[in-house]
Amino acid sequence: MRFLPATKAIPKEMLPIVDKPTIQYVVEEAVESGLKDVTFVTSSSKNAIEDHFDYDYRLEHKLQEQGKHELLKVVQEITRMITVSSIRQKEPLGLGHAILITKTLIGDEPFAVFLGDDIIVGEVPCMKQLLGVYETHQASVLAVQEVPEEAISRYGVVAVEPVEPGDDRLFTVKDVVEKPPPEKAPSNLAVIGRYVLTPTVFEFLEKTKPGVGGEIQLTDGLRSLIEKEPVYAYRFQGSRYDAGNKLEYLMATVDFALQRKDLGEQFRAYLKDLKL
Ligand code: G1P
């Protein structure tokens, strides 16, 4: 709702940052982390997301005819990037529920979860960092980041112990609480929208009752998972933009535009000239 009226007829995941929809940045992180099979959990108003990654014969034909080879390549790469499946979440019953309904597609395998609002940039893609931890420990891993006290109640927050004394990146999760008031937050480490999960989580999501906001919370499923098997938190390297927040969306737009080879220089000059 935060981006109305822009999102009246298009899903928020299709809002562009410079010239790419936000969802494409997220998908590119998956691809750069070595993942190719993507399942979108969508709803009736989100068909544009699947269409974006689908083959568009008419567009490709037109670009070919007009000799726009560079653009044609850009469009073709999007289609070839991933194999897509999707599943409809018929009612907005929460993140835990959104993950639970993918069980039939995922089966008995570990899987990665990307929340579309979080755009993360860094030298090593955030998900690749989490998968590295998974490779070593064969257990679920949550991406975490320190957040200021006034923001903590917007997140799942972890109570942790370092895996090795002095390790300030990798932690064992002792507890996780969804959107606590600041005085009840177990730490300043917030869960960011990247997870590697073992399929055991499905067992617990099936039993999870609606929690905060009347939704089936992934956090509550994770809380039960911790009782059964180790769960890790990884303080990833990189910066993250909450593309669902207008100010951070604008910041992402400026930062990404400045990094563009075709726009960066002129845009920088324009910004420098602004009498702010
Ligand atoms: C969800 C999760 C929360 C997590 C956050 C990360 O909340 O429930 O635990 O910290 O994503 O962005 P939402 O932002 O959907 O309210």
PDB file of C-alpha atoms and ligand atoms in Angstrom:
ATOM      1  CA  MET A   1       0.000   0.000   0.000  1.00  0.00           C
ATOM      2  CA  ARG A   2       2.941   2.276   0.621  1.00  0.00           C
ATOM      3  CA  PHE A   3       3.499   3.034  -3.057  1.00  0.00           C
ATOM      4  CA  LEU A   4      -0.051   3.869  -4.103  1.00  0.00           C
ATOM      5  CA  PRO A   5      -1.055   5.181  -6.573  1.00  0.00           C
ATOM      6  CA  ALA A   6       1.997   3.770  -8.443  1.00  0.00           C
ATOM      7  CA  THR A   7       1.012   0.237  -7.459  1.00  0.00           C
ATOM      8  CA  LYS A   8      -2.680   0.539  -8.285  1.00  0.00           C
ATOM      9  CA  ALA A   9      -2.295  -1.503 -11.475  1.00  0.00           C
ATOM     10  CA  ILE A  10       1.208  -2.972 -11.175  1.00  0.00           C
ATOM     11  CA  PRO A  11       2.789  -4.986  -8.377  1.00  0.00           C
ATOM     12  CA  LYS A  12       5.309  -3.124  -6.232  1.00  0.00           C
ATOM     13  CA  GLU A  13       7.971  -5.649  -7.266  1.00  0.00           C
ATOM     14  CA  MET A  14       7.755  -4.214 -10.791  1.00  0.00           C
ATOM     15  CA  LEU A  15       8.573  -0.642  -9.768  1.00  0.00           C
ATOM     16  CA  PRO A  16      11.830   0.219 -11.487  1.00  0.00           C
ATOM     17  CA  ILE A  17      15.087   1.273  -9.930  1.00  0.00           C
ATOM     18  CA  VAL A  18      16.609   3.193 -12.856  1.00  0.00           C
ATOM     19  CA  ASP A  19      15.358   0.846 -15.610  1.00  0.00           C
ATOM     20  CA  LYS A  20      15.078  -2.570 -13.976  1.00  0.00           C
ATOM     21  CA  PRO A  21      12.160  -3.731 -11.846  1.00  0.00           C
ATOM     22  CA  THR A  22      13.138  -4.289  -8.206  1.00  0.00           C
ATOM     23  CA  ILE A  23      12.369  -8.014  -8.487  1.00  0.00           C
ATOM     24  CA  GLN A  24      15.027  -8.376 -11.155  1.00  0.00           C
ATOM     25  CA  TYR A  25      17.748  -7.179  -8.781  1.00  0.00           C
ATOM     26  CA  VAL A  26      16.631  -9.865  -6.349  1.00  0.00           C
ATOM     27  CA  VAL A  27      16.566 -12.552  -9.042  1.00  0.00           C
ATOM     28  CA  GLU A  28      20.018 -11.484 -10.227  1.00  0.00           C
ATOM     29  CA  GLU A  29      21.337 -12.022  -6.710  1.00  0.00           C
ATOM     30  CA  ALA A  30      19.923 -15.558  -6.825  1.00  0.00           C
ATOM     31  CA  VAL A  31      21.545 -16.227 -10.186  1.00  0.00           C
ATOM     32  CA  GLU A  32      24.887 -14.776  -9.057  1.00  0.00           C
ATOM     33  CA  SER A  33      24.669 -17.089  -6.051  1.00  0.00           C
ATOM     34  CA  GLY A  34      24.335 -20.106  -8.350  1.00  0.00           C
ATOM     35  CA  LEU A  35      20.558 -20.582  -8.058  1.00  0.00           C
ATOM     36  CA  LYS A  36      18.473 -20.978 -11.193  1.00  0.00           C
ATOM     37  CA  ASP A  37      15.168 -22.575 -10.231  1.00  0.00           C
ATOM     38  CA  VAL A  38      12.921 -19.836  -8.937  1.00  0.00           C
ATOM     39  CA  THR A  39       9.429 -20.120  -7.515  1.00  0.00           C
ATOM     40  CA  PHE A  40       7.478 -16.902  -7.129  1.00  0.00           C
ATOM     41  CA  VAL A  41       4.750 -16.810  -4.527  1.00  0.00           C
ATOM     42  CA  THR A  42       2.279 -14.428  -6.079  1.00  0.00           C
ATOM     43  CA  SER A  43      -1.313 -13.293  -5.877  1.00  0.00           C
ATOM     44  CA  SER A  44      -3.928 -12.430  -8.455  1.00  0.00           C
ATOM     45  CA  SER A  45      -2.530  -8.938  -9.054  1.00  0.00           C
ATOM     46  CA  LYS A  46       1.048 -10.055  -9.639  1.00  0.00           C
ATOM     47  CA  ASN A  47       1.029 -11.698 -13.078  1.00  0.00           C
ATOM     48  CA  ALA A  48       3.420  -9.065 -14.390  1.00  0.00           C
ATOM     49  CA  ILE A  49       6.243 -10.652 -12.378  1.00  0.00           C
ATOM     50  CA  GLU A  50       6.004 -13.973 -14.227  1.00  0.00           C
ATOM     51  CA  ASP A  51       5.501 -12.186 -17.529  1.00  0.00           C
ATOM     52  CA  HIS A  52       8.686 -10.226 -16.947  1.00  0.00           C
ATOM     53  CA  PHE A  53      10.761 -13.404 -16.853  1.00  0.00           C
ATOM     54  CA  ASP A  54       8.844 -15.094 -19.663  1.00  0.00           C
ATOM     55  CA  TYR A  55       9.574 -15.191 -23.376  1.00  0.00           C
ATOM     56  CA  ASP A  56       7.955 -12.319 -25.246  1.00  0.00           C
ATOM     57  CA  TYR A  57       7.888 -13.310 -28.897  1.00  0.00           C
ATOM     58  CA  ARG A  58       6.371 -10.051 -30.151  1.00  0.00           C
ATOM     59  CA  LEU A  59       8.851  -7.844 -28.383  1.00  0.00           C
ATOM     60  CA  GLU A  60      11.854  -9.933 -29.413  1.00  0.00           C
ATOM     61  CA  HIS A  61      10.643 -10.052 -33.011  1.00  0.00           C
ATOM     62  CA  LYS A  62      10.166  -6.291 -33.093  1.00  0.00           C
ATOM     63  CA  LEU A  63      13.599  -5.571 -31.616  1.00  0.00           C
ATOM     64  CA  GLN A  64      15.130  -7.974 -34.147  1.00  0.00           C
ATOM     65  CA  GLU A  65      13.331  -6.272 -37.038  1.00  0.00           C
ATOM     66  CA  GLN A  66      14.419  -2.846 -35.881  1.00  0.00           C
ATOM     67  CA  GLY A  67      18.012  -3.975 -35.490  1.00  0.00           C
ATOM     68  CA  LYS A  68      18.048  -3.130 -31.773  1.00  0.00           C
ATOM     69  CA  HIS A  69      20.491  -5.886 -30.944  1.00  0.00           C
ATOM     70  CA  GLU A  70      21.693  -4.562 -27.597  1.00  0.00           C
ATOM     71  CA  LEU A  71      18.168  -4.260 -26.255  1.00  0.00           C
ATOM     72  CA  LEU A  72      17.278  -7.653 -27.697  1.00  0.00           C
ATOM     73  CA  LYS A  73      20.176  -9.156 -25.765  1.00  0.00           C
ATOM     74  CA  VAL A  74      19.007  -7.499 -22.542  1.00  0.00           C
ATOM     75  CA  VAL A  75      15.491  -8.863 -23.027  1.00  0.00           C
ATOM     76  CA  GLN A  76      16.702 -12.362 -23.940  1.00  0.00           C
ATOM     77  CA  GLU A  77      19.007 -12.551 -20.945  1.00  0.00           C
ATOM     78  CA  ILE A  78      16.082 -11.954 -18.587  1.00  0.00           C
ATOM     79  CA  THR A  79      14.220 -14.902 -20.084  1.00  0.00           C
ATOM     80  CA  ARG A  80      17.231 -17.212 -19.950  1.00  0.00           C
ATOM     81  CA  MET A  81      18.259 -16.255 -16.452  1.00  0.00           C
ATOM     82  CA  ILE A  82      16.032 -18.637 -14.500  1.00  0.00           C
ATOM     83  CA  THR A  83      13.448 -21.370 -14.775  1.00  0.00           C
ATOM     84  CA  VAL A  84      10.236 -20.075 -13.288  1.00  0.00           C
ATOM     85  CA  SER A  85       7.474 -21.729 -11.396  1.00  0.00           C
ATOM     86  CA  SER A  86       4.907 -19.886  -9.396  1.00  0.00           C
ATOM     87  CA  ILE A  87       2.241 -20.522  -6.879  1.00  0.00           C
ATOM     88  CA  ARG A  88      -0.644 -18.338  -5.833  1.00  0.00           C
ATOM     89  CA  GLN A  89      -1.115 -17.373  -2.241  1.00  0.00           C
ATOM     90  CA  LYS A  90      -4.872 -17.009  -2.328  1.00  0.00           C
ATOM     91  CA  GLU A  91      -5.147 -15.018   0.872  1.00  0.00           C
ATOM     92  CA  PRO A  92      -2.530 -12.808   2.556  1.00  0.00           C
ATOM     93  CA  LEU A  93      -1.989 -15.168   5.478  1.00  0.00           C
ATOM     94  CA  GLY A  94       1.623 -14.247   6.126  1.00  0.00           C
ATOM     95  CA  LEU A  95       5.207 -15.047   5.190  1.00  0.00           C
ATOM     96  CA  GLY A  96       5.150 -18.417   6.965  1.00  0.00           C
ATOM     97  CA  HIS A  97       2.103 -19.398   4.951  1.00  0.00           C
ATOM     98  CA  ALA A  98       3.673 -18.143   1.707  1.00  0.00           C
ATOM     99  CA  ILE A  99       6.614 -20.468   2.331  1.00  0.00           C
ATOM    100  CA  LEU A 100       4.458 -23.367   3.441  1.00  0.00           C
ATOM    101  CA  ILE A 101       2.504 -23.438   0.174  1.00  0.00           C
ATOM    102  CA  THR A 102       5.730 -23.958  -1.794  1.00  0.00           C
ATOM    103  CA  LYS A 103       6.224 -27.328  -0.072  1.00  0.00           C
ATOM    104  CA  THR A 104       4.690 -29.292  -2.926  1.00  0.00           C
ATOM    105  CA  LEU A 105       7.128 -27.673  -5.378  1.00  0.00           C
ATOM    106  CA  ILE A 106      10.212 -27.828  -3.194  1.00  0.00           C
ATOM    107  CA  GLY A 107       9.821 -31.237  -1.620  1.00  0.00           C
ATOM    108  CA  ASP A 108      12.435 -32.593   0.732  1.00  0.00           C
ATOM    109  CA  GLU A 109      15.336 -30.313  -0.105  1.00  0.00           C
ATOM    110  CA  PRO A 110      16.952 -27.262   1.440  1.00  0.00           C
ATOM    111  CA  PHE A 111      15.921 -24.044  -0.271  1.00  0.00           C
ATOM    112  CA  ALA A 112      16.664 -20.332  -0.327  1.00  0.00           C
ATOM    113  CA  VAL A 113      14.123 -17.611   0.434  1.00  0.00           C
ATOM    114  CA  PHE A 114      14.357 -14.072  -0.950  1.00  0.00           C
ATOM    115  CA  LEU A 115      11.948 -11.366   0.176  1.00  0.00           C
ATOM    116  CA  GLY A 116      11.294  -9.086  -2.765  1.00  0.00           C
ATOM    117  CA  ASP A 117      11.501  -5.825  -0.810  1.00  0.00           C
ATOM    118  CA  ASP A 118      15.101  -6.329   0.240  1.00  0.00           C
ATOM    119  CA  ILE A 119      17.735  -5.352  -2.283  1.00  0.00           C
ATOM    120  CA  ILE A 120      21.229  -6.198  -1.153  1.00  0.00           C
ATOM    121  CA  VAL A 121      24.453  -5.158  -2.822  1.00  0.00           C
ATOM    122  CA  GLY A 122      27.923  -6.281  -1.948  1.00  0.00           C
ATOM    123  CA  GLU A 123      31.087  -7.732  -3.383  1.00  0.00           C
ATOM    124  CA  VAL A 124      29.826 -11.258  -2.716  1.00  0.00           C
ATOM    125  CA  PRO A 125      26.059 -11.652  -3.158  1.00  0.00           C
ATOM    126  CA  CYS A 126      24.355 -11.999   0.225  1.00  0.00           C
ATOM    127  CA  MET A 127      22.788 -15.348  -0.676  1.00  0.00           C
ATOM    128  CA  LYS A 128      26.150 -16.703  -1.768  1.00  0.00           C
ATOM    129  CA  GLN A 129      27.488 -15.852   1.689  1.00  0.00           C
ATOM    130  CA  LEU A 130      24.592 -17.729   3.328  1.00  0.00           C
ATOM    131  CA  LEU A 131      25.057 -20.718   1.036  1.00  0.00           C
ATOM    132  CA  GLY A 132      28.707 -20.819   2.095  1.00  0.00           C
ATOM    133  CA  VAL A 133      27.587 -21.191   5.706  1.00  0.00           C
ATOM    134  CA  TYR A 134      25.063 -23.833   4.664  1.00  0.00           C
ATOM    135  CA  GLU A 135      27.764 -25.825   2.854  1.00  0.00           C
ATOM    136  CA  THR A 136      29.876 -25.949   6.007  1.00  0.00           C
ATOM    137  CA  HIS A 137      27.160 -26.488   8.613  1.00  0.00           C
ATOM    138  CA  GLN A 138      24.330 -28.203   6.678  1.00  0.00           C
ATOM    139  CA  ALA A 139      21.749 -26.214   8.630  1.00  0.00           C
ATOM    140  CA  SER A 140      19.384 -23.282   8.174  1.00  0.00           C
ATOM    141  CA  VAL A 141      20.936 -19.811   7.991  1.00  0.00           C
ATOM    142  CA  LEU A 142      19.287 -16.404   8.453  1.00  0.00           C
ATOM    143  CA  ALA A 143      20.801 -13.177   7.142  1.00  0.00           C
ATOM    144  CA  VAL A 144      21.043 -10.612   9.928  1.00  0.00           C
ATOM    145  CA  GLN A 145      22.082  -6.989  10.173  1.00  0.00           C
ATOM    146  CA  GLU A 146      22.448  -4.533  13.046  1.00  0.00           C
ATOM    147  CA  VAL A 147      19.639  -2.003  13.013  1.00  0.00           C
ATOM    148  CA  PRO A 148      19.104   1.119  15.145  1.00  0.00           C
ATOM    149  CA  GLU A 149      16.853   0.792  18.174  1.00  0.00           C
ATOM    150  CA  GLU A 150      14.039   2.842  16.680  1.00  0.00           C
ATOM    151  CA  ALA A 151      13.795   0.460  13.705  1.00  0.00           C
ATOM    152  CA  ILE A 152      14.022  -2.846  15.563  1.00  0.00           C
ATOM    153  CA  SER A 153      10.263  -3.355  15.936  1.00  0.00           C
ATOM    154  CA  ARG A 154       9.912  -3.677  12.141  1.00  0.00           C
ATOM    155  CA  TYR A 155      11.875  -6.944  12.081  1.00  0.00           C
ATOM    156  CA  GLY A 156      12.326 -10.460  13.357  1.00  0.00           C
ATOM    157  CA  VAL A 157      15.072 -10.131  15.973  1.00  0.00           C
ATOM    158  CA  VAL A 158      17.476 -12.883  17.051  1.00  0.00           C
ATOM    159  CA  ALA A 159      19.064 -13.852  20.357  1.00  0.00           C
ATOM    160  CA  VAL A 160      22.412 -15.361  19.469  1.00  0.00           C
ATOM    161  CA  GLU A 161      25.694 -16.824  20.631  1.00  0.00           C
ATOM    162  CA  PRO A 162      28.879 -16.647  18.560  1.00  0.00           C
ATOM    163  CA  VAL A 163      29.765 -19.986  16.986  1.00  0.00           C
ATOM    164  CA  GLU A 164      33.391 -19.439  18.005  1.00  0.00           C
ATOM    165  CA  PRO A 165      34.423 -17.009  20.726  1.00  0.00           C
ATOM    166  CA  GLY A 166      35.142 -13.644  19.120  1.00  0.00           C
ATOM    167  CA  ASP A 167      33.401 -14.479  15.819  1.00  0.00           C
ATOM    168  CA  ASP A 168      31.274 -11.439  15.003  1.00  0.00           C
ATOM    169  CA  ARG A 169      29.702 -12.794  11.804  1.00  0.00           C
ATOM    170  CA  LEU A 170      28.435 -16.292  12.441  1.00  0.00           C
ATOM    171  CA  PHE A 171      26.129 -17.038  15.344  1.00  0.00           C
ATOM    172  CA  THR A 172      23.954 -19.834  16.626  1.00  0.00           C
ATOM    173  CA  VAL A 173      20.368 -18.652  16.958  1.00  0.00           C
ATOM    174  CA  LYS A 174      18.976 -19.195  20.452  1.00  0.00           C
ATOM    175  CA  ASP A 175      15.670 -17.435  19.920  1.00  0.00           C
ATOM    176  CA  VAL A 176      13.912 -15.246  17.386  1.00  0.00           C
ATOM    177  CA  VAL A 177      11.074 -12.829  18.073  1.00  0.00           C
ATOM    178  CA  GLU A 178       8.850 -11.181  15.493  1.00  0.00           C
ATOM    179  CA  LYS A 179       8.632  -7.381  15.659  1.00  0.00           C
ATOM    180  CA  PRO A 180       9.370  -6.899  19.374  1.00  0.00           C
ATOM    181  CA  PRO A 181       9.056  -3.510  21.053  1.00  0.00           C
ATOM    182  CA  PRO A 182      12.600  -2.093  21.471  1.00  0.00           C
ATOM    183  CA  GLU A 183      12.693  -2.812  25.215  1.00  0.00           C
ATOM    184  CA  LYS A 184      11.885  -6.483  24.575  1.00  0.00           C
ATOM    185  CA  ALA A 185      14.254  -7.000  21.636  1.00  0.00           C
ATOM    186  CA  PRO A 186      16.795  -9.730  22.444  1.00  0.00           C
ATOM    187  CA  SER A 187      19.546  -7.936  20.447  1.00  0.00           C
ATOM    188  CA  ASN A 188      20.024  -5.320  17.733  1.00  0.00           C
ATOM    189  CA  LEU A 189      20.423  -8.020  15.072  1.00  0.00           C
ATOM    190  CA  ALA A 190      17.458  -8.011  12.719  1.00  0.00           C
ATOM    191  CA  VAL A 191      16.572 -10.739  10.254  1.00  0.00           C
ATOM    192  CA  ILE A 192      16.804  -9.431   6.683  1.00  0.00           C
ATOM    193  CA  GLY A 193      14.915 -11.023   3.807  1.00  0.00           C
ATOM    194  CA  ARG A 194      17.359 -13.802   2.898  1.00  0.00           C
ATOM    195  CA  TYR A 195      17.191 -17.288   4.351  1.00  0.00           C
ATOM    196  CA  VAL A 196      18.514 -20.749   3.614  1.00  0.00           C
ATOM    197  CA  LEU A 197      16.106 -23.235   5.162  1.00  0.00           C
ATOM    198  CA  THR A 198      16.053 -26.974   5.621  1.00  0.00           C
ATOM    199  CA  PRO A 199      12.772 -28.669   4.657  1.00  0.00           C
ATOM    200  CA  THR A 200      12.185 -29.496   8.345  1.00  0.00           C
ATOM    201  CA  VAL A 201      10.765 -25.983   8.613  1.00  0.00           C
ATOM    202  CA  PHE A 202       7.660 -27.127   6.698  1.00  0.00           C
ATOM    203  CA  GLU A 203       6.733 -29.505   9.546  1.00  0.00           C
ATOM    204  CA  PHE A 204       6.643 -26.595  11.939  1.00  0.00           C
ATOM    205  CA  LEU A 205       4.964 -24.135   9.596  1.00  0.00           C
ATOM    206  CA  GLU A 206       2.151 -26.646   9.226  1.00  0.00           C
ATOM    207  CA  LYS A 207       1.561 -26.398  12.970  1.00  0.00           C
ATOM    208  CA  THR A 208       2.141 -22.657  13.308  1.00  0.00           C
ATOM    209  CA  LYS A 209      -0.888 -20.665  14.433  1.00  0.00           C
ATOM    210  CA  PRO A 210      -1.400 -17.043  13.386  1.00  0.00           C
ATOM    211  CA  GLY A 211       0.907 -14.742  15.391  1.00  0.00           C
ATOM    212  CA  VAL A 212       1.799 -11.039  15.153  1.00  0.00           C
ATOM    213  CA  GLY A 213      -0.703  -9.210  12.912  1.00  0.00           C
ATOM    214  CA  GLY A 214      -2.885 -12.350  12.701  1.00  0.00           C
ATOM    215  CA  GLU A 215      -0.463 -13.835  10.162  1.00  0.00           C
ATOM    216  CA  ILE A 216       1.328 -17.172  10.043  1.00  0.00           C
ATOM    217  CA  GLN A 217       4.812 -15.947  10.787  1.00  0.00           C
ATOM    218  CA  LEU A 218       7.968 -17.581   9.470  1.00  0.00           C
ATOM    219  CA  THR A 219       9.598 -16.381  12.681  1.00  0.00           C
ATOM    220  CA  ASP A 220       7.284 -18.592  14.756  1.00  0.00           C
ATOM    221  CA  GLY A 221       8.088 -21.606  12.552  1.00  0.00           C
ATOM    222  CA  LEU A 222      11.801 -20.859  12.997  1.00  0.00           C
ATOM    223  CA  ARG A 223      11.355 -20.646  16.741  1.00  0.00           C
ATOM    224  CA  SER A 224      10.154 -24.245  16.740  1.00  0.00           C
ATOM    225  CA  LEU A 225      12.837 -25.304  14.266  1.00  0.00           C
ATOM    226  CA  ILE A 226      15.550 -24.116  16.675  1.00  0.00           C
ATOM    227  CA  GLU A 227      14.315 -26.669  19.220  1.00  0.00           C
ATOM    228  CA  LYS A 228      14.919 -29.483  16.765  1.00  0.00           C
ATOM    229  CA  GLU A 229      18.047 -28.552  14.829  1.00  0.00           C
ATOM    230  CA  PRO A 230      20.714 -25.853  14.787  1.00  0.00           C
ATOM    231  CA  VAL A 231      19.873 -22.589  13.049  1.00  0.00           C
ATOM    232  CA  TYR A 232      22.569 -20.043  12.267  1.00  0.00           C
ATOM    233  CA  ALA A 233      22.511 -16.273  11.819  1.00  0.00           C
ATOM    234  CA  TYR A 234      25.058 -14.682   9.520  1.00  0.00           C
ATOM    235  CA  ARG A 235      25.883 -10.977   9.705  1.00  0.00           C
ATOM    236  CA  PHE A 236      26.395 -10.584   5.980  1.00  0.00           C
ATOM    237  CA  GLN A 237      28.737  -8.157   4.266  1.00  0.00           C
ATOM    238  CA  GLY A 238      26.977  -5.670   2.016  1.00  0.00           C
ATOM    239  CA  SER A 239      24.409  -2.918   2.124  1.00  0.00           C
ATOM    240  CA  ARG A 240      20.719  -3.382   1.999  1.00  0.00           C
ATOM    241  CA  TYR A 241      17.903  -1.187   0.787  1.00  0.00           C
ATOM    242  CA  ASP A 242      14.334  -1.723   1.894  1.00  0.00           C
ATOM    243  CA  ALA A 243      12.708  -1.077  -1.474  1.00  0.00           C
ATOM    244  CA  GLY A 244       9.333  -1.080   0.266  1.00  0.00           C
ATOM    245  CA  ASN A 245      10.308   2.119   2.055  1.00  0.00           C
ATOM    246  CA  LYS A 246      10.010   5.290  -0.043  1.00  0.00           C
ATOM    247  CA  LEU A 247      13.135   6.964   1.271  1.00  0.00           C
ATOM    248  CA  GLU A 248      15.312   3.876   0.843  1.00  0.00           C
ATOM    249  CA  TYR A 249      13.802   3.300  -2.589  1.00  0.00           C
ATOM    250  CA  LEU A 250      14.935   6.799  -3.565  1.00  0.00           C
ATOM    251  CA  MET A 251      18.377   6.179  -2.083  1.00  0.00           C
ATOM    252  CA  ALA A 252      18.695   2.951  -4.056  1.00  0.00           C
ATOM    253  CA  THR A 253      17.685   4.808  -7.215  1.00  0.00           C
ATOM    254  CA  VAL A 254      20.366   7.454  -6.690  1.00  0.00           C
ATOM    255  CA  ASP A 255      23.098   4.963  -5.730  1.00  0.00           C
ATOM    256  CA  PHE A 256      22.341   2.602  -8.613  1.00  0.00           C
ATOM    257  CA  ALA A 257      22.126   5.437 -11.129  1.00  0.00           C
ATOM    258  CA  LEU A 258      25.494   6.803  -9.970  1.00  0.00           C
ATOM    259  CA  GLN A 259      27.071   3.402 -10.601  1.00  0.00           C
ATOM    260  CA  ARG A 260      25.768   3.126 -14.142  1.00  0.00           C
ATOM    261  CA  LYS A 261      28.377   3.472 -16.878  1.00  0.00           C
ATOM    262  CA  ASP A 262      25.884   5.104 -19.220  1.00  0.00           C
ATOM    263  CA  LEU A 263      24.403   7.579 -16.724  1.00  0.00           C
ATOM    264  CA  GLY A 264      26.680   7.875 -13.720  1.00  0.00           C
ATOM    265  CA  GLU A 265      28.906  10.687 -14.842  1.00  0.00           C
ATOM    266  CA  GLN A 266      26.151  13.018 -16.029  1.00  0.00           C
ATOM    267  CA  PHE A 267      23.947  12.202 -13.068  1.00  0.00           C
ATOM    268  CA  ARG A 268      26.794  12.953 -10.649  1.00  0.00           C
ATOM    269  CA  ALA A 269      27.388  16.299 -12.348  1.00  0.00           C
ATOM    270  CA  TYR A 270      23.674  17.084 -12.094  1.00  0.00           C
ATOM    271  CA  LEU A 271      23.580  16.229  -8.377  1.00  0.00           C
ATOM    272  CA  LYS A 272      26.682  18.303  -7.701  1.00  0.00           C
ATOM    273  CA  ASP A 273      25.053  21.301  -9.373  1.00  0.00           C
ATOM    274  CA  LEU A 274      21.952  21.126  -7.228  1.00  0.00           C
ATOM    275  CA  LYS A 275      21.891  24.012  -4.802  1.00  0.00           C
ATOM    276  CA  LEU A 276      20.832  22.010  -1.768  1.00  0.00           C
TER     277      LEU A 276
HETATM  278  C1  G1P B   1       9.415 -10.039   7.325  1.00  0.00           C
HETATM  279  C2  G1P B   1       9.694 -11.017   8.477  1.00  0.00           C
HETATM  280  C3  G1P B   1      10.657 -10.392   9.485  1.00  0.00           C
HETATM  281  C4  G1P B   1      11.915  -9.919   8.767  1.00  0.00           C
HETATM  282  C5  G1P B   1      11.556  -8.969   7.625  1.00  0.00           C
HETATM  283  C6  G1P B   1      12.802  -8.639   6.782  1.00  0.00           C
HETATM  284  O1  G1P B   1       8.652  -8.963   7.843  1.00  0.00           O
HETATM  285  O2  G1P B   1       8.477 -11.388   9.095  1.00  0.00           O
HETATM  286  O3  G1P B   1      10.986 -11.340  10.471  1.00  0.00           O
HETATM  287  O4  G1P B   1      12.768  -9.283   9.699  1.00  0.00           O
HETATM  288  O5  G1P B   1      10.611  -9.560   6.736  1.00  0.00           O
HETATM  289  O6  G1P B   1      12.541  -7.674   5.811  1.00  0.00           O
HETATM  290  P1  G1P B   1       7.836  -7.944   6.881  1.00  0.00           P
HETATM  291  O7  G1P B   1       8.860  -6.966   6.374  1.00  0.00           O
HETATM  292  O8  G1P B   1       7.245  -8.777   5.801  1.00  0.00           O
HETATM  293  O9  G1P B   1       6.830  -7.302   7.771  1.00  0.00           O
END
